[in-house]
Short mmCIF file of C-alpha atoms and ligand atoms in Angstrom, two decimals:
data_model
loop_
_atom_site.label_atom_id
_atom_site.label_comp_id
_atom_site.label_asym_id
_atom_site.label_seq_id
_atom_site.Cartn_x
_atom_site.Cartn_y
_atom_site.Cartn_z
CA MET A 1 -29.25 20.87 -37.64
CA GLY A 2 -28.31 24.29 -38.96
CA VAL A 3 -25.13 23.96 -40.98
CA SER A 4 -24.00 27.43 -39.98
CA ARG A 5 -23.82 26.66 -36.25
CA GLY A 6 -22.20 23.26 -36.72
CA GLY A 7 -22.88 20.03 -34.92
CA PHE A 8 -21.41 16.63 -34.12
CA SER A 9 -20.76 14.68 -37.30
CA SER A 10 -21.41 11.29 -35.72
CA ARG A 11 -22.89 9.47 -32.80
CA MET A 12 -19.43 8.56 -31.59
CA GLY A 13 -18.37 12.18 -31.87
CA PHE A 14 -21.13 13.22 -29.48
CA ILE A 15 -20.53 10.34 -27.07
CA LEU A 16 -16.82 11.08 -26.80
CA ALA A 17 -17.34 14.84 -26.51
CA ALA A 18 -20.05 14.57 -23.86
CA ALA A 19 -18.10 11.88 -22.02
CA GLY A 20 -15.07 14.15 -22.37
CA SER A 21 -16.96 16.93 -20.64
CA ALA A 22 -18.22 14.59 -17.95
CA VAL A 23 -14.93 12.79 -17.35
CA GLY A 24 -12.50 15.20 -15.75
CA LEU A 25 -10.75 16.07 -12.53
CA GLY A 26 -14.08 15.31 -10.85
CA ASN A 27 -13.73 11.64 -11.80
CA ILE A 28 -10.03 11.08 -11.43
CA TRP A 29 -9.44 13.28 -8.42
CA GLY A 30 -12.82 14.23 -6.92
CA PHE A 31 -14.42 10.79 -6.89
CA PRO A 32 -11.54 8.83 -5.32
CA THR A 33 -10.96 11.68 -2.86
CA GLN A 34 -14.60 11.72 -1.82
CA THR A 35 -14.53 7.93 -1.61
CA ALA A 36 -11.49 8.11 0.65
CA SER A 37 -13.06 10.65 2.98
CA ASN A 38 -16.56 9.11 3.04
CA GLY A 39 -16.06 5.54 4.12
CA GLY A 40 -14.76 3.87 0.95
CA ALA A 41 -17.11 1.44 -0.75
CA ALA A 42 -20.27 2.78 0.96
CA PHE A 43 -19.74 6.02 -0.94
CA VAL A 44 -19.17 4.14 -4.21
CA LEU A 45 -22.46 2.31 -3.76
CA VAL A 46 -24.48 5.46 -3.01
CA TYR A 47 -22.80 7.31 -5.86
CA LEU A 48 -23.74 4.62 -8.38
CA VAL A 49 -27.38 4.66 -7.28
CA LEU A 50 -27.65 8.47 -7.31
CA ALA A 51 -25.85 8.85 -10.62
CA PHE A 52 -28.39 6.65 -12.39
CA CYS A 53 -31.51 7.55 -10.39
CA LEU A 54 -31.10 11.33 -10.08
CA ALA A 55 -28.28 12.65 -12.23
CA TYR A 56 -29.22 10.70 -15.37
CA PRO A 57 -32.86 11.97 -15.47
CA ALA A 58 -31.63 15.55 -14.95
CA PHE A 59 -28.99 15.00 -17.64
CA MET A 60 -31.72 13.85 -20.05
CA ALA A 61 -33.71 17.01 -19.30
CA GLU A 62 -30.75 19.21 -20.26
CA LEU A 63 -29.94 17.26 -23.44
CA LEU A 64 -33.57 17.44 -24.53
CA ILE A 65 -33.82 21.19 -23.96
CA GLY A 66 -30.80 21.68 -26.19
CA ARG A 67 -31.82 19.34 -28.95
CA TYR A 68 -35.28 20.86 -29.09
CA GLY A 69 -34.01 24.44 -29.11
CA GLN A 70 -31.03 23.84 -31.46
CA ALA A 71 -29.39 26.85 -29.86
CA ASN A 72 -27.48 28.08 -26.80
CA ALA A 73 -29.03 27.54 -23.35
CA VAL A 74 -30.90 30.84 -23.12
CA SER A 75 -32.40 30.73 -26.63
CA SER A 76 -33.30 27.05 -26.30
CA MET A 77 -35.23 27.61 -23.08
CA GLN A 78 -36.91 30.72 -24.38
CA LYS A 79 -38.10 28.73 -27.37
CA MET A 80 -39.97 26.44 -24.96
CA SER A 81 -41.58 29.37 -23.11
CA ARG A 82 -44.97 30.77 -23.94
CA THR A 83 -45.50 33.72 -21.60
CA LEU A 84 -43.33 36.71 -20.79
CA TRP A 85 -42.52 35.50 -17.26
CA GLN A 86 -41.57 32.10 -18.62
CA LYS A 87 -39.18 33.78 -21.05
CA ARG A 88 -37.65 35.76 -18.19
CA PHE A 89 -37.36 32.63 -16.11
CA ALA A 90 -35.73 30.93 -19.12
CA PHE A 91 -33.20 33.73 -19.32
CA ILE A 92 -32.32 33.46 -15.64
CA VAL A 93 -31.87 29.69 -15.76
CA GLY A 94 -29.98 29.63 -19.08
CA PHE A 95 -27.75 32.57 -18.25
CA GLY A 96 -27.22 31.31 -14.70
CA GLY A 97 -25.86 28.07 -16.15
CA ILE A 98 -23.51 29.99 -18.45
CA ILE A 99 -22.15 32.04 -15.53
CA CYS A 100 -21.76 28.86 -13.53
CA ALA A 101 -19.69 27.27 -16.34
CA ALA A 102 -17.47 30.36 -16.54
CA LEU A 103 -16.92 30.38 -12.77
CA ILE A 104 -16.09 26.68 -12.72
CA LEU A 105 -13.60 27.17 -15.54
CA SER A 106 -11.91 30.00 -13.61
CA PHE A 107 -10.88 27.67 -10.77
CA TYR A 108 -10.67 24.48 -12.83
CA GLY A 109 -8.03 26.12 -15.04
CA ILE A 110 -5.87 26.77 -11.97
CA ILE A 111 -6.01 23.15 -10.82
CA ALA A 112 -5.43 21.92 -14.38
CA GLY A 113 -2.37 24.20 -14.50
CA TRP A 114 -0.99 22.38 -11.43
CA MET A 115 -1.53 19.06 -13.19
CA MET A 116 0.45 20.28 -16.19
CA SER A 117 3.32 21.56 -14.08
CA TYR A 118 3.45 18.29 -12.14
CA ALA A 119 3.54 16.43 -15.48
CA ILE A 120 6.58 18.40 -16.65
CA GLU A 121 8.47 18.05 -13.36
CA PRO A 122 9.62 14.44 -13.93
CA VAL A 123 10.86 15.45 -17.39
CA MET A 124 12.98 18.17 -15.78
CA ARG A 125 14.40 15.72 -13.28
CA LEU A 126 15.24 13.32 -16.08
CA ALA A 127 17.10 16.17 -17.78
CA ASN A 128 18.94 16.88 -14.48
CA MET A 129 17.29 20.29 -14.21
CA ASP A 130 16.40 19.85 -10.55
CA ASN A 131 15.91 23.53 -9.74
CA ALA A 132 13.38 23.97 -12.52
CA GLY A 133 11.71 20.78 -11.33
CA LYS A 134 11.46 22.15 -7.81
CA TRP A 135 9.91 25.39 -9.03
CA LEU A 136 7.29 23.40 -10.95
CA ILE A 137 5.95 21.63 -7.86
CA GLU A 138 6.13 24.50 -5.37
CA GLN A 139 3.24 26.89 -4.96
CA SER A 140 4.19 30.27 -6.43
CA LEU A 141 2.41 33.14 -8.12
CA SER A 142 4.58 32.92 -11.22
CA ARG A 143 4.06 29.17 -11.67
CA ASN A 144 0.31 29.40 -11.13
CA LEU A 145 -0.12 32.32 -13.51
CA LEU A 146 2.04 30.72 -16.20
CA PHE A 147 0.43 27.29 -16.16
CA THR A 148 -3.14 28.52 -15.82
CA SER A 149 -2.50 30.73 -18.86
CA LEU A 150 -1.02 27.81 -20.81
CA PHE A 151 -3.99 25.63 -20.01
CA MET A 152 -6.46 28.36 -20.99
CA LEU A 153 -4.60 28.90 -24.26
CA LEU A 154 -5.01 25.22 -25.10
CA THR A 155 -8.72 25.44 -24.28
CA ILE A 156 -9.13 28.55 -26.44
CA PHE A 157 -7.18 26.92 -29.27
CA ILE A 158 -9.62 23.99 -29.43
CA ILE A 159 -12.84 25.97 -29.01
CA ARG A 160 -11.85 28.50 -31.69
CA ARG A 161 -12.01 25.67 -34.25
CA GLY A 162 -15.71 25.02 -33.63
CA VAL A 163 -17.72 21.89 -32.89
CA GLU A 164 -16.57 19.35 -35.46
CA GLN A 165 -12.99 20.46 -36.02
CA GLY A 166 -12.41 21.48 -32.41
CA ILE A 167 -14.50 19.75 -29.76
CA GLU A 168 -15.26 16.54 -31.65
CA LYS A 169 -11.85 16.05 -33.24
CA TRP A 170 -9.94 16.63 -30.00
CA SER A 171 -12.33 14.57 -27.87
CA LYS A 172 -11.86 11.68 -30.30
CA ARG A 173 -8.09 11.95 -29.90
CA LEU A 174 -7.88 12.63 -26.18
CA MET A 175 -10.55 10.31 -24.73
CA PRO A 176 -9.03 7.01 -26.00
CA MET A 177 -5.62 8.22 -24.76
CA LEU A 178 -7.11 8.92 -21.36
CA ILE A 179 -8.78 5.52 -21.06
CA GLY A 180 -5.63 3.72 -22.29
CA LEU A 181 -3.39 5.56 -19.81
CA LEU A 182 -5.78 4.91 -16.95
CA ILE A 183 -5.88 1.17 -17.62
CA LEU A 184 -2.07 0.95 -17.95
CA LEU A 185 -1.60 2.73 -14.63
CA ILE A 186 -4.13 0.48 -12.88
CA ILE A 187 -2.38 -2.64 -14.16
CA TYR A 188 0.96 -1.29 -13.00
CA VAL A 189 -0.28 -0.39 -9.50
CA PHE A 190 -1.79 -3.85 -9.14
CA THR A 191 1.61 -5.43 -9.52
CA LEU A 192 2.85 -3.54 -6.43
CA GLU A 193 2.84 -4.65 -2.82
CA GLY A 194 -0.04 -3.33 -0.73
CA SER A 195 -2.48 -2.80 -3.58
CA ARG A 196 -4.67 -5.72 -2.54
CA GLU A 197 -5.55 -4.12 0.75
CA GLY A 198 -6.57 -0.94 -1.08
CA PHE A 199 -8.67 -3.01 -3.42
CA LYS A 200 -10.54 -4.45 -0.43
CA ALA A 201 -11.08 -1.05 1.19
CA TYR A 202 -12.49 0.20 -2.11
CA LEU A 203 -14.88 -2.65 -2.76
CA ASN A 204 -16.18 -3.75 0.66
CA PRO A 205 -19.00 -1.38 1.65
CA ASP A 206 -19.80 -0.59 5.26
CA ILE A 207 -23.58 -0.68 4.73
CA SER A 208 -24.26 1.14 8.02
CA ARG A 209 -22.83 4.36 6.51
CA VAL A 210 -24.99 4.32 3.39
CA PHE A 211 -27.73 6.56 4.83
CA GLU A 212 -25.48 9.15 6.47
CA PRO A 213 -26.78 12.57 5.32
CA ASP A 214 -23.31 13.98 4.67
CA LEU A 215 -22.40 11.00 2.56
CA LEU A 216 -25.62 11.35 0.53
CA ILE A 217 -25.00 15.07 -0.04
CA SER A 218 -21.40 14.53 -1.12
CA ALA A 219 -22.40 11.71 -3.46
CA LEU A 220 -25.16 13.74 -5.12
CA GLY A 221 -22.93 16.81 -5.48
CA GLN A 222 -20.22 14.63 -6.99
CA ALA A 223 -22.67 13.04 -9.45
CA PHE A 224 -23.93 16.46 -10.61
CA PHE A 225 -20.45 17.89 -10.95
CA SER A 226 -19.34 14.82 -12.82
CA LEU A 227 -22.12 14.96 -15.40
CA SER A 228 -21.47 18.72 -15.82
CA LEU A 229 -25.10 19.48 -14.88
CA GLY A 230 -26.47 22.94 -14.15
CA THR A 231 -23.91 24.65 -16.34
CA SER A 232 -25.60 24.94 -19.76
CA VAL A 233 -22.92 22.60 -21.13
CA MET A 234 -25.14 19.59 -21.73
CA VAL A 235 -27.84 21.86 -23.18
CA ILE A 236 -25.43 23.17 -25.78
CA TYR A 237 -23.97 19.71 -26.49
CA GLY A 238 -27.54 18.44 -26.85
CA SER A 239 -28.19 21.16 -29.42
CA TYR A 240 -25.38 19.78 -31.60
CA ILE A 241 -26.91 16.27 -31.77
CA SER A 242 -28.72 15.21 -34.91
CA LYS A 243 -32.49 14.73 -34.70
CA LYS A 244 -31.94 11.21 -36.00
CA GLU A 245 -30.24 10.06 -32.81
CA ASN A 246 -31.89 8.25 -29.94
CA LEU A 247 -31.26 10.60 -27.01
CA VAL A 248 -32.39 8.17 -24.32
CA SER A 249 -29.70 5.66 -25.21
CA LEU A 250 -27.05 8.30 -25.96
CA GLY A 251 -27.60 9.84 -22.52
CA ALA A 252 -27.42 6.43 -20.86
CA GLN A 253 -24.17 5.59 -22.66
CA VAL A 254 -22.52 8.83 -21.60
CA THR A 255 -23.64 8.31 -17.98
CA LEU A 256 -22.29 4.78 -18.06
CA ILE A 257 -18.90 5.90 -19.41
CA ASP A 258 -18.71 8.67 -16.83
CA VAL A 259 -19.55 6.40 -13.91
CA SER A 260 -17.23 3.63 -15.18
CA ILE A 261 -14.27 5.98 -15.47
CA ALA A 262 -14.87 7.35 -11.98
CA PHE A 263 -14.98 3.75 -10.77
CA LEU A 264 -11.77 2.91 -12.64
CA ALA A 265 -10.06 6.01 -11.22
CA GLY A 266 -10.93 4.78 -7.72
CA LEU A 267 -9.41 1.45 -8.68
CA LEU A 268 -6.18 3.31 -9.41
CA ILE A 269 -6.03 5.88 -6.60
CA ILE A 270 -7.21 3.93 -3.53
CA PRO A 271 -4.92 0.91 -4.12
CA ALA A 272 -2.09 3.37 -4.96
CA MET A 273 -2.56 4.91 -1.53
CA TYR A 274 -2.17 1.53 0.16
CA VAL A 275 0.91 0.84 -1.96
CA ALA A 276 2.28 4.14 -0.67
CA GLN A 277 1.51 3.00 2.86
CA ALA A 278 3.41 -0.25 2.29
CA GLN A 279 6.36 1.98 1.34
CA GLY A 280 6.15 3.92 4.61
CA VAL A 281 4.05 6.91 3.50
CA ALA A 282 1.39 8.06 5.98
CA ILE A 283 -2.00 7.75 4.30
CA PHE A 284 -4.24 8.25 7.33
CA ALA A 285 -4.89 11.65 8.88
CA ASP A 286 -4.78 12.17 12.67
CA ASP A 287 -8.48 11.36 13.05
CA GLY A 288 -7.98 7.96 11.39
CA SER A 289 -9.57 8.88 8.05
CA LEU A 290 -7.81 8.38 4.73
CA ILE A 291 -5.94 11.46 3.51
CA SER A 292 -7.92 13.25 0.84
CA GLY A 293 -8.03 16.63 -0.92
CA PRO A 294 -4.95 18.17 -2.50
CA ASN A 295 -2.60 16.29 -0.17
CA LEU A 296 -3.61 13.03 -1.77
CA VAL A 297 -2.76 14.01 -5.33
CA PHE A 298 0.12 16.38 -4.67
CA ASP A 299 1.83 14.70 -1.67
CA VAL A 300 0.90 11.04 -1.23
CA LEU A 301 1.04 10.01 -4.88
CA PRO A 302 4.25 11.90 -5.78
CA THR A 303 5.92 10.34 -2.70
CA LEU A 304 4.81 6.96 -3.99
CA PHE A 305 6.18 7.73 -7.48
CA ASN A 306 9.48 8.94 -5.99
CA GLY A 307 9.89 5.66 -4.15
CA MET A 308 9.84 3.76 -7.45
CA GLY A 309 13.15 5.09 -8.71
CA LEU A 310 13.53 5.75 -12.45
CA VAL A 311 10.25 4.00 -13.37
CA GLY A 312 8.52 6.38 -10.98
CA LEU A 313 9.43 9.33 -13.20
CA PHE A 314 7.58 7.75 -16.11
CA VAL A 315 4.62 6.75 -13.96
CA ALA A 316 4.39 10.28 -12.51
CA PHE A 317 4.55 11.73 -16.00
CA GLY A 318 1.80 9.35 -17.20
CA PHE A 319 -0.42 10.09 -14.22
CA PHE A 320 -0.27 13.88 -14.49
CA VAL A 321 -0.64 13.81 -18.28
CA LEU A 322 -3.76 11.73 -17.67
CA MET A 323 -5.06 14.39 -15.28
CA SER A 324 -4.26 17.20 -17.73
CA ILE A 325 -6.05 15.46 -20.63
CA ALA A 326 -9.11 14.78 -18.49
CA ALA A 327 -9.17 18.44 -17.47
CA LEU A 328 -8.84 19.66 -21.05
CA THR A 329 -11.78 17.69 -22.46
CA SER A 330 -13.89 19.17 -19.65
CA SER A 331 -12.62 22.73 -19.90
CA ILE A 332 -13.45 22.95 -23.60
CA SER A 333 -17.07 22.16 -22.78
CA MET A 334 -17.14 24.88 -20.10
CA LEU A 335 -15.88 27.48 -22.56
CA GLU A 336 -18.34 26.37 -25.24
CA GLY A 337 -21.34 27.40 -23.08
CA PRO A 338 -20.54 31.13 -22.91
CA VAL A 339 -19.00 31.21 -26.41
CA SER A 340 -22.09 29.74 -28.11
CA PHE A 341 -24.25 32.25 -26.23
CA VAL A 342 -22.24 35.27 -27.41
CA VAL A 343 -21.87 33.94 -30.97
CA GLU A 344 -25.58 33.24 -31.39
CA ARG A 345 -27.15 36.08 -29.42
CA HIS A 346 -24.75 38.87 -30.25
CA ASN A 347 -23.62 37.89 -33.72
CA VAL A 348 -19.94 37.86 -32.86
CA LYS A 349 -17.56 35.64 -34.87
CA ARG A 350 -16.59 32.41 -33.06
CA GLU A 351 -12.83 33.16 -33.12
CA LYS A 352 -13.32 36.59 -31.61
CA ALA A 353 -15.86 35.44 -29.02
CA THR A 354 -13.60 32.54 -27.96
CA VAL A 355 -10.55 34.73 -27.47
CA LEU A 356 -12.49 37.45 -25.66
CA ILE A 357 -14.32 35.13 -23.29
CA GLY A 358 -11.28 32.91 -22.79
CA CYS A 359 -9.19 35.96 -21.80
CA PHE A 360 -11.93 37.23 -19.53
CA ILE A 361 -12.08 33.89 -17.70
CA LEU A 362 -8.28 33.86 -17.51
CA LEU A 363 -8.48 37.28 -15.86
CA LEU A 364 -10.91 35.82 -13.31
CA SER A 365 -8.43 32.99 -12.67
CA ALA A 366 -5.63 35.54 -12.19
CA ILE A 367 -7.76 37.43 -9.65
CA ILE A 368 -8.38 34.15 -7.80
CA ILE A 369 -4.65 33.32 -7.87
CA LEU A 370 -3.78 36.74 -6.48
CA ASN A 371 -6.38 36.40 -3.68
CA PHE A 372 -6.11 32.68 -3.27
CA GLU A 373 -7.00 32.28 0.41
CA LEU A 374 -10.06 34.46 0.05
CA LEU A 375 -11.45 33.46 -3.33
CA PHE A 376 -10.47 29.91 -4.29
CA GLY A 377 -12.79 28.07 -1.89
CA LEU A 378 -15.48 30.70 -2.27
CA VAL A 379 -15.70 30.36 -6.06
CA ILE A 380 -15.69 26.57 -5.82
CA SER A 381 -18.57 26.49 -3.38
CA ALA A 382 -20.55 29.28 -5.09
CA SER A 383 -20.43 27.46 -8.41
CA THR A 384 -20.48 23.77 -7.48
CA VAL A 385 -22.22 23.54 -4.10
CA TYR A 386 -24.90 26.18 -4.76
CA GLY A 387 -24.93 27.14 -8.46
CA GLN A 388 -24.94 23.73 -10.14
CA PRO A 389 -27.65 21.99 -8.07
CA LEU A 390 -29.86 25.10 -8.19
CA ILE A 391 -29.67 25.51 -11.98
CA ALA A 392 -30.02 21.75 -12.56
CA MET A 393 -33.12 21.77 -10.37
CA LEU A 394 -34.59 24.71 -12.30
CA CYS A 395 -33.94 22.88 -15.59
CA CYS A 396 -35.99 19.97 -14.28
CA VAL A 397 -38.73 22.39 -13.20
CA PHE A 398 -38.65 23.87 -16.68
CA VAL A 399 -39.03 20.53 -18.42
CA GLY A 400 -41.53 19.14 -15.90
CA TRP A 401 -43.76 22.17 -15.37
CA ILE A 402 -43.36 24.62 -18.23
CA TRP A 403 -42.64 22.60 -21.35
CA GLN A 404 -45.79 21.00 -22.74
CA ARG A 405 -45.85 17.24 -22.31
CA SER A 406 -46.86 16.67 -25.94
CA GLU A 407 -43.87 18.70 -27.12
CA VAL A 408 -41.53 16.81 -24.80
CA LEU A 409 -42.79 13.54 -26.21
CA ALA A 410 -42.46 14.76 -29.80
CA GLU A 411 -38.83 15.70 -29.13
CA ILE A 412 -37.91 12.40 -27.47
CA LYS A 413 -39.62 10.54 -30.31
CA GLU A 414 -37.19 12.03 -32.82
CA GLY A 415 -34.79 9.17 -33.47
CA ASN A 416 -36.69 6.95 -31.03
CA ASN A 417 -40.18 6.31 -32.36
CA GLU A 418 -41.00 3.55 -29.91
CA VAL A 419 -40.25 5.58 -26.81
CA GLU A 420 -43.92 6.15 -25.92
CA ASN A 421 -44.29 2.49 -24.93
CA SER A 422 -40.99 2.24 -23.12
CA LEU A 423 -40.30 2.12 -19.41
CA PHE A 424 -38.38 5.37 -19.80
CA TRP A 425 -41.47 7.31 -20.87
CA LYS A 426 -43.56 5.73 -18.12
CA ILE A 427 -41.19 6.88 -15.41
CA TRP A 428 -39.08 9.82 -16.56
CA PRO A 429 -41.69 12.63 -17.06
CA TRP A 430 -43.15 12.07 -13.63
CA TYR A 431 -39.74 11.65 -12.16
CA THR A 432 -38.42 14.90 -13.63
CA LYS A 433 -41.52 16.75 -12.52
CA PHE A 434 -41.62 15.65 -8.88
CA VAL A 435 -38.75 13.48 -7.71
CA CYS A 436 -35.74 15.28 -9.22
CA PRO A 437 -36.63 18.84 -8.14
CA SER A 438 -37.63 17.73 -4.63
CA ALA A 439 -34.56 15.54 -4.10
CA ILE A 440 -32.17 18.17 -5.44
CA GLY A 441 -34.02 20.88 -3.47
CA LEU A 442 -33.74 18.83 -0.28
CA VAL A 443 -30.01 18.35 -0.70
CA PHE A 444 -29.59 22.02 -1.62
CA TRP A 445 -31.51 23.12 1.45
CA HIS A 446 -29.48 20.80 3.64
CA SER A 447 -26.21 22.14 2.24
CA LEU A 448 -27.32 25.70 3.06
N1 LIG B 1 -17.54 16.99 -15.26
C1 LIG B 1 -16.25 17.58 -15.03
C2 LIG B 1 -15.45 16.72 -14.07
O1 LIG B 1 -15.96 15.72 -13.57
O2 LIG B 1 -14.30 17.07 -13.81
C3 LIG B 1 -16.37 18.97 -14.48
C4 LIG B 1 -17.27 19.89 -15.22
C5 LIG B 1 -17.21 19.99 -16.62
C6 LIG B 1 -18.14 20.67 -14.51
C7 LIG B 1 -18.05 20.89 -17.28
C8 LIG B 1 -18.96 21.56 -15.14
C9 LIG B 1 -18.89 21.67 -16.53
F1 LIG B 1 -19.66 22.53 -17.11
#
C-alpha cells in the first residue's frame, strides 16, 4: 500500500469504516420503513436472502477492483482495462459512481441535518427554551440550511484528516457508540406495553407475499443502498486494505454487520410503533398499512417519546443522536469517493480538495432545499433507484467480462492462498459474470 495515499492501519479499522459506510439512515430508517410498508417479516426474509445472494457478490467485486488498483475508482478500473474502449468504459463506470456518491450526499446531508436538529430539540425543552425547540422541529429554510451546513462541516472535518486519522479513527469511535445506543434503546422499548405485538409483526412472515415483484424490487434496492454499492465508495475503501488481508472474509463480516444492524433497527422501530399505538397514536394509514416514510420518524416516534414524560426527552435525544452518528459514518465515505479522485488524478492537496468538493456538494444541497418539491425526490430516485443499481451492475460486468480471470484469482489469493479450492471461488466468478448483472438488470428494467 502506498504510504503517500494512506490506508487502514488494521483489519478492525477497515471493518468498522466499511460497516460505518454501510450502516446509516438506510439501516435505521430505510429498512424498518420498508419493512413496515412491505408486509413486515416477509420483507425481512427477502432482504436477508438478497443481501447475501446478490449484494454480497457485487460488494466483493467492488472491493476487489479497489484493492487491485490501489487507487480511486476511475484509475483502478482503468488499470484493469487493456483496450481504449475498455479504458473509456472504465472512466464512465468509475466516474458515474463518483457522481452518484456526490448526489446521494447532497440529499443525505439534508436528512442528516433534520436528525441533528431533532436531537437538539429535547435539550432545548429541558432548558425551557420552547420556542427554539419548536423552530428546530418545524420545516423552514433557515433550519434546513443551517443544519445541513453543520452536518457537511462535520463530514469535511473528518475527511480532511485522511484515511487513518480521519475515517478510521472516527469510525472506531462512532460505530461502538452507535451499536451501544441501539441496544440500550431496544432494551428500553421492550419494557414498554405494546412492544410484544410489534415484535410478532416483525418476526412472523406472511410467506404468500415473498414473491411479490414490488417487494423484491424494494428489498434489492434497499440491500444495494445499504451496502453503499454503485457509488465508488467500496472501491476506494477496498483500495485502502492491505494485501495481507483476506478479502472474502472481510467482505462477509461487513455484510453481516450491516444486515444485523438493519435487523436490530427493525427490532427497535417496529415494536416502538406498536408501543405508540398502545399510547393512542395512530400507526396505520387509511389503507390499513403501517405508517412509513418521514411520518414514522418525525411524527410517530416523537409522539411516543413525548408520551413518556421527562424520560422521553432523554430517549428522544438518544434516538436522534443515534441517527446522526449513523449518517455521519456514511457521509464521510460518500465524500471520500470524489475527494480521492481529485487528489489522485489532479494532484490537489487533500485539505483543499475536501473543502472544495464539500462546499460544492453543500451548494447542491442548498439548491435542493430551495427547490425542495421539485428536486428532493428527483435526486433521490436519480441516484438510488437508477444510478446505484446501474453502476453496480456495470462493476459486475467489468469484473466478470473484462478483467482476466487469472488476474482476478491472483488478487483474491492475496491474503487468502487457499481460495482456489474454496466454495467461494467455485461459485462467485460465474455468479458475478451471469447472475448478478442479469438479476440487477431485471430489477432495473422493472423499475423503469
Ligand atoms: N449505506 C448507507 C445507508 O445505509 O444509509 C448509505 C450510503 C452510504 C449510500 C454511502 C451510498 C454511499 F456511497
